[in-house]
Amino acid sequence: MTLSPGRAPATAGTRRLTRTLYASAFCDEFVLLYPVYALLFSDTGLSVWQISSLFALWSLTGVLLEVPSGAWADAVSRRLLLVLGPLLTAAGFALWVLVPSYGAFALGFVLWGAGGALGSGAQEALVYDELDRAGAADRYAGVMGRARAIGIAATMAAMGLAGPVFAWGGYDAVGAASVLICLVGAAVATRFPELREPSAGGPGWTAALRAGLADARTDRSVRGALLLVPAVTAVWGALDEYTPLLALDTGVAEETVPWLLLVIWAGATGGSLLAGAAGRLTTNGFALLLTGSALAMAVGAAAGTPAALVLVGLAFGGFQLATVLADARLQQRIDDTGRATLTSVAGLGTELGTLATYGAYAVASTATGHGTAFALAAVPYLLTALALSTVARATAAAVRARP
């Protein structure tokens, strides 16, 4: 269910929304600490197990807060949460640089995880509702695709700039730059238009959570769209952490690895930019997209050559496109009142699926190597594509059987 599209389009408001979203996406990912924070932990004297425990704490924070924060976004101002999120992240990064220690790193990860959870669900819900209110809901996939492409470009730019800044001013310089970009991101978020006004004295976040989950239980189309998001997003979202190891396994020198990663992430960027054109993809078309991407990843990874990583880049482009389209399908099927809640439920499923993929990948790569582990990771996508094709055939048969 969506708001009625029969309203006069608010062109100026739509432009403000998209520009703010694109600037916010850039600020979220242009963080110079990203490429070096593991080095900061190591140089502080932390062991591998301590560093791993910090990553686990970060993930656990996101898992615990994902759904409650989405329900809170449905009960209060979504823009407020998008402002608070970067402020919490900035506080966490400041702690890391000012008092580097295990306790400060742990608290920083909790703050970062909480900040990410506040934005997850709230941003998608705000953008879809404002586009829908302007009669432009059909632009959602294209808008979010471009935002994700900008985020990837910002990450690559941060990776390129982190080295020179670190050489100039060390951890203090990259930390200060990271805190500053988070503060800029919070200021940018205040520019999000939000015509939706929660009613004074209305139901709290627990009521919003119950209402959102009730929609998922009673509406089969909502439930299917909800499950599709983690099915598409979780596996490749975890695999991106291992792409440097896959590239190194092709036999290239370590200094060549960043160039191969650039090829892979150029593919993901291209997939994001195609989201607008692919917005009307049918269920069978979606299944073909997953199948083609899975086969490209399996063949490219198993080949074990630098040139074959182009196929992995094409696969990541397909998975990125499928991720944006799956989110768009979910937004089209849920109601405004529980939009952020259910988007966060999908995010929780993605987080849990990602954690499971980490464990499965560790087992597979230890036994068979990185190339084979990537190839095996294509299997869940082939199964998802098969399930989608089955649903499409059943739906078509039901339509033909009607009088």
mmCIF file of N, CA and C in Angstrom, residues 46 54 57 95-96 99-109:
data_model
loop_
_atom_site.group_PDB
_atom_site.id
_atom_site.type_symbol
_atom_site.label_atom_id
_atom_site.label_comp_id
_atom_site.label_asym_id
_atom_site.label_seq_id
_atom_site.Cartn_x
_atom_site.Cartn_y
_atom_site.Cartn_z
ATOM 1 N N LEU A 46 46.516 -4.076 20.444
ATOM 2 C CA LEU A 46 45.450 -5.064 20.541
ATOM 3 C C LEU A 46 45.838 -6.332 19.784
ATOM 4 N N LEU A 54 35.970 -6.696 18.838
ATOM 5 C CA LEU A 54 35.409 -5.375 18.550
ATOM 6 C C LEU A 54 34.457 -5.442 17.361
ATOM 7 N N LEU A 57 31.279 -6.994 18.511
ATOM 8 C CA LEU A 57 30.483 -6.046 19.296
ATOM 9 C C LEU A 57 29.761 -5.064 18.392
ATOM 10 N N LEU A 95 36.531 9.335 20.166
ATOM 11 C CA LEU A 95 37.049 8.520 21.261
ATOM 12 C C LEU A 95 38.254 7.700 20.820
ATOM 13 N N TRP A 96 38.173 7.119 19.635
ATOM 14 C CA TRP A 96 39.264 6.279 19.141
ATOM 15 C C TRP A 96 40.580 7.040 19.080
ATOM 16 N N VAL A 99 41.548 8.875 23.006
ATOM 17 C CA VAL A 99 41.960 7.957 24.092
ATOM 18 C C VAL A 99 42.056 6.539 23.547
ATOM 19 N N PRO A 100 43.010 6.270 22.665
ATOM 20 C CA PRO A 100 43.103 4.938 22.052
ATOM 21 C C PRO A 100 43.364 3.849 23.080
ATOM 22 N N SER A 101 42.379 2.999 23.253
ATOM 23 C CA SER A 101 42.464 1.883 24.195
ATOM 24 C C SER A 101 41.336 0.921 23.857
ATOM 25 N N TYR A 102 41.397 -0.286 24.388
ATOM 26 C CA TYR A 102 40.362 -1.267 24.068
ATOM 27 C C TYR A 102 38.986 -0.767 24.498
ATOM 28 N N GLY A 103 38.885 -0.195 25.681
ATOM 29 C CA GLY A 103 37.597 0.299 26.158
ATOM 30 C C GLY A 103 37.034 1.393 25.275
ATOM 31 N N ALA A 104 37.905 2.332 24.848
ATOM 32 C CA ALA A 104 37.442 3.416 23.973
ATOM 33 C C ALA A 104 37.036 2.883 22.608
ATOM 34 N N PHE A 105 37.793 1.909 22.100
ATOM 35 C CA PHE A 105 37.426 1.318 20.813
ATOM 36 C C PHE A 105 36.079 0.607 20.907
ATOM 37 N N ALA A 106 35.859 -0.103 22.016
ATOM 38 C CA ALA A 106 34.597 -0.826 22.187
ATOM 39 C C ALA A 106 33.427 0.152 22.254
ATOM 40 N N LEU A 107 33.574 1.221 23.056
ATOM 41 C CA LEU A 107 32.500 2.206 23.167
ATOM 42 C C LEU A 107 32.282 2.905 21.825
ATOM 43 N N GLY A 108 33.375 3.154 21.114
ATOM 44 C CA GLY A 108 33.241 3.776 19.798
ATOM 45 C C GLY A 108 32.468 2.911 18.829
ATOM 46 N N PHE A 109 32.707 1.588 18.864
ATOM 47 C CA PHE A 109 31.959 0.697 17.978
ATOM 48 C C PHE A 109 30.483 0.641 18.367
#
